[in-house]
Amino acid sequence: MRKYAEYLALQEEANPRKKAQLEKRYDQGWVIGDKAFKNKLAKDFKDMEIAEDWGGEELRQLNEYRWEQIVIAGLKQLGKTEKDIFKDRKLAPWKARLAVQLRKITSAGNPWIASRLNMGHPSNISWCLSQTRKS
């Protein structure tokens, strides 16, 4: 509630310079709250249909948050860690499987997946998809 009260004070700030500083301080993503609150809210949104008029930065952040949760769960399921993402080769089979899963169940694009899984160029994701279709 304190953070929300501070946010409301920001909306009332008349000094443009001070308002810009406050906006930078409080504009920290798709929702105001700590990580636990964001986790709960993201779970609530998981099964909801996103309205067509949603868009922009907030929707991008919410989607990336969802994709990130899938990556974390995938790493855990595979017995891998964040270090393995950088230690293992770019087209390691486990990375390819996770990349294909992300493409199948999310709207994550090749650039995001390639960057997040340290798979090099985004075209590597397309290659993984084509290999899956062949087998």
PDB file of C-alpha atoms in Angstrom:
ATOM      1  CA  MET A   1       0.000   0.000   0.000  1.00  0.00           C
ATOM      2  CA  ARG A   2       2.906   2.317   0.762  1.00  0.00           C
ATOM      3  CA  LYS A   3       4.299   1.801  -2.740  1.00  0.00           C
ATOM      4  CA  TYR A   4       0.897   2.486  -4.240  1.00  0.00           C
ATOM      5  CA  ALA A   5       0.555   5.686  -2.168  1.00  0.00           C
ATOM      6  CA  GLU A   6       3.971   6.766  -3.448  1.00  0.00           C
ATOM      7  CA  TYR A   7       2.842   5.967  -6.986  1.00  0.00           C
ATOM      8  CA  LEU A   8      -0.257   8.132  -6.532  1.00  0.00           C
ATOM      9  CA  ALA A   9       1.945  10.960  -5.230  1.00  0.00           C
ATOM     10  CA  LEU A  10       3.927  10.636  -8.438  1.00  0.00           C
ATOM     11  CA  GLN A  11       0.754  11.238 -10.446  1.00  0.00           C
ATOM     12  CA  GLU A  12       0.171  14.494  -8.541  1.00  0.00           C
ATOM     13  CA  GLU A  13       3.723  15.814  -8.935  1.00  0.00           C
ATOM     14  CA  ALA A  14       3.710  19.151 -10.775  1.00  0.00           C
ATOM     15  CA  ASN A  15       7.467  19.660 -11.212  1.00  0.00           C
ATOM     16  CA  PRO A  16       8.317  17.960 -14.559  1.00  0.00           C
ATOM     17  CA  ARG A  17      11.921  17.214 -13.572  1.00  0.00           C
ATOM     18  CA  LYS A  18      10.938  15.649 -10.245  1.00  0.00           C
ATOM     19  CA  LYS A  19       8.086  13.746 -11.922  1.00  0.00           C
ATOM     20  CA  ALA A  20      10.516  12.283 -14.483  1.00  0.00           C
ATOM     21  CA  GLN A  21      12.823  11.127 -11.666  1.00  0.00           C
ATOM     22  CA  LEU A  22       9.917   9.551  -9.800  1.00  0.00           C
ATOM     23  CA  GLU A  23       8.615   7.850 -12.943  1.00  0.00           C
ATOM     24  CA  LYS A  24      12.004   6.289 -13.561  1.00  0.00           C
ATOM     25  CA  ARG A  25      12.077   5.071  -9.960  1.00  0.00           C
ATOM     26  CA  TYR A  26       8.584   3.586  -9.933  1.00  0.00           C
ATOM     27  CA  ASP A  27       8.107   2.385 -13.488  1.00  0.00           C
ATOM     28  CA  GLN A  28       9.660  -1.024 -12.976  1.00  0.00           C
ATOM     29  CA  GLY A  29       7.713  -3.326 -15.236  1.00  0.00           C
ATOM     30  CA  TRP A  30       4.298  -4.675 -15.984  1.00  0.00           C
ATOM     31  CA  VAL A  31       3.027  -4.488 -12.397  1.00  0.00           C
ATOM     32  CA  ILE A  32       3.886  -2.697  -9.161  1.00  0.00           C
ATOM     33  CA  GLY A  33       4.888  -5.244  -6.544  1.00  0.00           C
ATOM     34  CA  ASP A  34       7.537  -7.633  -5.342  1.00  0.00           C
ATOM     35  CA  LYS A  35       8.559 -10.909  -7.013  1.00  0.00           C
ATOM     36  CA  ALA A  36       6.087 -13.024  -5.004  1.00  0.00           C
ATOM     37  CA  PHE A  37       3.216 -10.750  -6.037  1.00  0.00           C
ATOM     38  CA  LYS A  38       4.310 -10.881  -9.686  1.00  0.00           C
ATOM     39  CA  ASN A  39       4.480 -14.692  -9.496  1.00  0.00           C
ATOM     40  CA  LYS A  40       0.940 -14.916  -8.120  1.00  0.00           C
ATOM     41  CA  LEU A  41      -0.411 -12.451 -10.649  1.00  0.00           C
ATOM     42  CA  ALA A  42       1.318 -14.225 -13.536  1.00  0.00           C
ATOM     43  CA  LYS A  43      -0.285 -17.507 -12.395  1.00  0.00           C
ATOM     44  CA  ASP A  44      -3.676 -15.791 -12.352  1.00  0.00           C
ATOM     45  CA  PHE A  45      -3.073 -14.522 -15.894  1.00  0.00           C
ATOM     46  CA  LYS A  46      -1.802 -17.905 -17.106  1.00  0.00           C
ATOM     47  CA  ASP A  47      -5.215 -19.270 -17.974  1.00  0.00           C
ATOM     48  CA  MET A  48      -6.843 -15.962 -18.851  1.00  0.00           C
ATOM     49  CA  GLU A  49      -7.371 -14.892 -22.405  1.00  0.00           C
ATOM     50  CA  ILE A  50      -5.545 -11.626 -23.025  1.00  0.00           C
ATOM     51  CA  ALA A  51      -7.824  -8.888 -24.304  1.00  0.00           C
ATOM     52  CA  GLU A  52      -7.144  -7.721 -27.850  1.00  0.00           C
ATOM     53  CA  ASP A  53      -6.546  -4.155 -26.720  1.00  0.00           C
ATOM     54  CA  TRP A  54      -3.670  -5.227 -24.492  1.00  0.00           C
ATOM     55  CA  GLY A  55      -0.370  -4.423 -26.030  1.00  0.00           C
ATOM     56  CA  GLY A  56       2.824  -2.531 -25.844  1.00  0.00           C
ATOM     57  CA  GLU A  57       5.472  -2.794 -23.209  1.00  0.00           C
ATOM     58  CA  GLU A  58       3.263  -4.269 -20.477  1.00  0.00           C
ATOM     59  CA  LEU A  59       2.153  -7.206 -22.620  1.00  0.00           C
ATOM     60  CA  ARG A  60       5.727  -7.829 -23.785  1.00  0.00           C
ATOM     61  CA  GLN A  61       6.928  -7.926 -20.177  1.00  0.00           C
ATOM     62  CA  LEU A  62       4.123 -10.247 -19.096  1.00  0.00           C
ATOM     63  CA  ASN A  63       4.846 -12.603 -21.987  1.00  0.00           C
ATOM     64  CA  GLU A  64       8.572 -12.610 -21.263  1.00  0.00           C
ATOM     65  CA  TYR A  65       7.824 -13.312 -17.621  1.00  0.00           C
ATOM     66  CA  ARG A  66       5.713 -16.327 -18.667  1.00  0.00           C
ATOM     67  CA  TRP A  67       8.412 -17.572 -21.034  1.00  0.00           C
ATOM     68  CA  GLU A  68      11.008 -17.194 -18.304  1.00  0.00           C
ATOM     69  CA  GLN A  69       8.938 -19.377 -15.967  1.00  0.00           C
ATOM     70  CA  ILE A  70       8.824 -22.077 -18.653  1.00  0.00           C
ATOM     71  CA  VAL A  71      12.614 -21.895 -19.075  1.00  0.00           C
ATOM     72  CA  ILE A  72      13.153 -22.179 -15.313  1.00  0.00           C
ATOM     73  CA  ALA A  73      10.807 -25.179 -15.099  1.00  0.00           C
ATOM     74  CA  GLY A  74      12.487 -26.756 -18.132  1.00  0.00           C
ATOM     75  CA  LEU A  75      15.942 -26.360 -16.639  1.00  0.00           C
ATOM     76  CA  LYS A  76      14.769 -27.942 -13.421  1.00  0.00           C
ATOM     77  CA  GLN A  77      13.112 -30.839 -15.250  1.00  0.00           C
ATOM     78  CA  LEU A  78      16.264 -31.450 -17.290  1.00  0.00           C
ATOM     79  CA  GLY A  79      18.543 -31.196 -14.249  1.00  0.00           C
ATOM     80  CA  LYS A  80      20.299 -28.179 -15.754  1.00  0.00           C
ATOM     81  CA  THR A  81      21.330 -24.837 -14.288  1.00  0.00           C
ATOM     82  CA  GLU A  82      21.847 -21.312 -15.566  1.00  0.00           C
ATOM     83  CA  LYS A  83      25.575 -22.111 -15.737  1.00  0.00           C
ATOM     84  CA  ASP A  84      24.857 -25.007 -18.094  1.00  0.00           C
ATOM     85  CA  ILE A  85      23.259 -22.570 -20.540  1.00  0.00           C
ATOM     86  CA  PHE A  86      26.648 -20.914 -21.023  1.00  0.00           C
ATOM     87  CA  LYS A  87      28.818 -23.970 -20.448  1.00  0.00           C
ATOM     88  CA  ASP A  88      27.164 -26.335 -22.939  1.00  0.00           C
ATOM     89  CA  ARG A  89      27.422 -25.901 -26.695  1.00  0.00           C
ATOM     90  CA  LYS A  90      24.983 -23.637 -28.493  1.00  0.00           C
ATOM     91  CA  LEU A  91      23.061 -26.477 -30.156  1.00  0.00           C
ATOM     92  CA  ALA A  92      23.189 -28.955 -27.286  1.00  0.00           C
ATOM     93  CA  PRO A  93      20.311 -31.426 -27.672  1.00  0.00           C
ATOM     94  CA  TRP A  94      18.710 -30.375 -24.385  1.00  0.00           C
ATOM     95  CA  LYS A  95      18.719 -26.722 -25.501  1.00  0.00           C
ATOM     96  CA  ALA A  96      17.175 -27.703 -28.824  1.00  0.00           C
ATOM     97  CA  ARG A  97      14.377 -29.625 -27.054  1.00  0.00           C
ATOM     98  CA  LEU A  98      13.667 -26.692 -24.752  1.00  0.00           C
ATOM     99  CA  ALA A  99      13.705 -24.247 -27.670  1.00  0.00           C
ATOM    100  CA  VAL A 100      11.257 -26.394 -29.632  1.00  0.00           C
ATOM    101  CA  GLN A 101       8.986 -26.643 -26.586  1.00  0.00           C
ATOM    102  CA  LEU A 102       9.020 -22.856 -26.161  1.00  0.00           C
ATOM    103  CA  ARG A 103       8.083 -22.359 -29.812  1.00  0.00           C
ATOM    104  CA  LYS A 104       5.271 -24.910 -29.598  1.00  0.00           C
ATOM    105  CA  ILE A 105       3.575 -23.616 -26.455  1.00  0.00           C
ATOM    106  CA  THR A 106       4.369 -19.892 -26.462  1.00  0.00           C
ATOM    107  CA  SER A 107       4.604 -16.929 -28.781  1.00  0.00           C
ATOM    108  CA  ALA A 108       8.295 -16.489 -27.941  1.00  0.00           C
ATOM    109  CA  GLY A 109      10.275 -15.529 -31.017  1.00  0.00           C
ATOM    110  CA  ASN A 110      13.553 -16.957 -32.212  1.00  0.00           C
ATOM    111  CA  PRO A 111      15.601 -13.926 -31.063  1.00  0.00           C
ATOM    112  CA  TRP A 112      14.330 -14.181 -27.463  1.00  0.00           C
ATOM    113  CA  ILE A 113      14.825 -17.953 -27.286  1.00  0.00           C
ATOM    114  CA  ALA A 114      18.285 -17.840 -28.874  1.00  0.00           C
ATOM    115  CA  SER A 115      19.386 -15.114 -26.486  1.00  0.00           C
ATOM    116  CA  ARG A 116      17.881 -16.706 -23.360  1.00  0.00           C
ATOM    117  CA  LEU A 117      19.324 -20.161 -24.066  1.00  0.00           C
ATOM    118  CA  ASN A 118      22.643 -18.851 -25.439  1.00  0.00           C
ATOM    119  CA  MET A 119      22.057 -20.586 -28.762  1.00  0.00           C
ATOM    120  CA  GLY A 120      23.777 -18.066 -30.993  1.00  0.00           C
ATOM    121  CA  HIS A 121      21.989 -16.706 -34.026  1.00  0.00           C
ATOM    122  CA  PRO A 122      18.153 -16.831 -34.019  1.00  0.00           C
ATOM    123  CA  SER A 123      18.260 -18.942 -37.188  1.00  0.00           C
ATOM    124  CA  ASN A 124      19.542 -21.794 -35.006  1.00  0.00           C
ATOM    125  CA  ILE A 125      16.053 -22.021 -33.507  1.00  0.00           C
ATOM    126  CA  SER A 126      14.551 -22.440 -36.982  1.00  0.00           C
ATOM    127  CA  TRP A 127      17.115 -25.164 -37.664  1.00  0.00           C
ATOM    128  CA  CYS A 128      16.099 -26.989 -34.447  1.00  0.00           C
ATOM    129  CA  LEU A 129      12.450 -26.798 -35.502  1.00  0.00           C
ATOM    130  CA  SER A 130      13.227 -28.170 -38.942  1.00  0.00           C
ATOM    131  CA  GLN A 131      15.188 -31.086 -37.434  1.00  0.00           C
ATOM    132  CA  THR A 132      12.249 -31.899 -35.177  1.00  0.00           C
ATOM    133  CA  ARG A 133       9.882 -31.978 -38.156  1.00  0.00           C
ATOM    134  CA  LYS A 134      12.225 -34.340 -40.028  1.00  0.00           C
ATOM    135  CA  SER A 135      12.375 -36.844 -37.172  1.00  0.00           C
TER     136      SER A 135
END
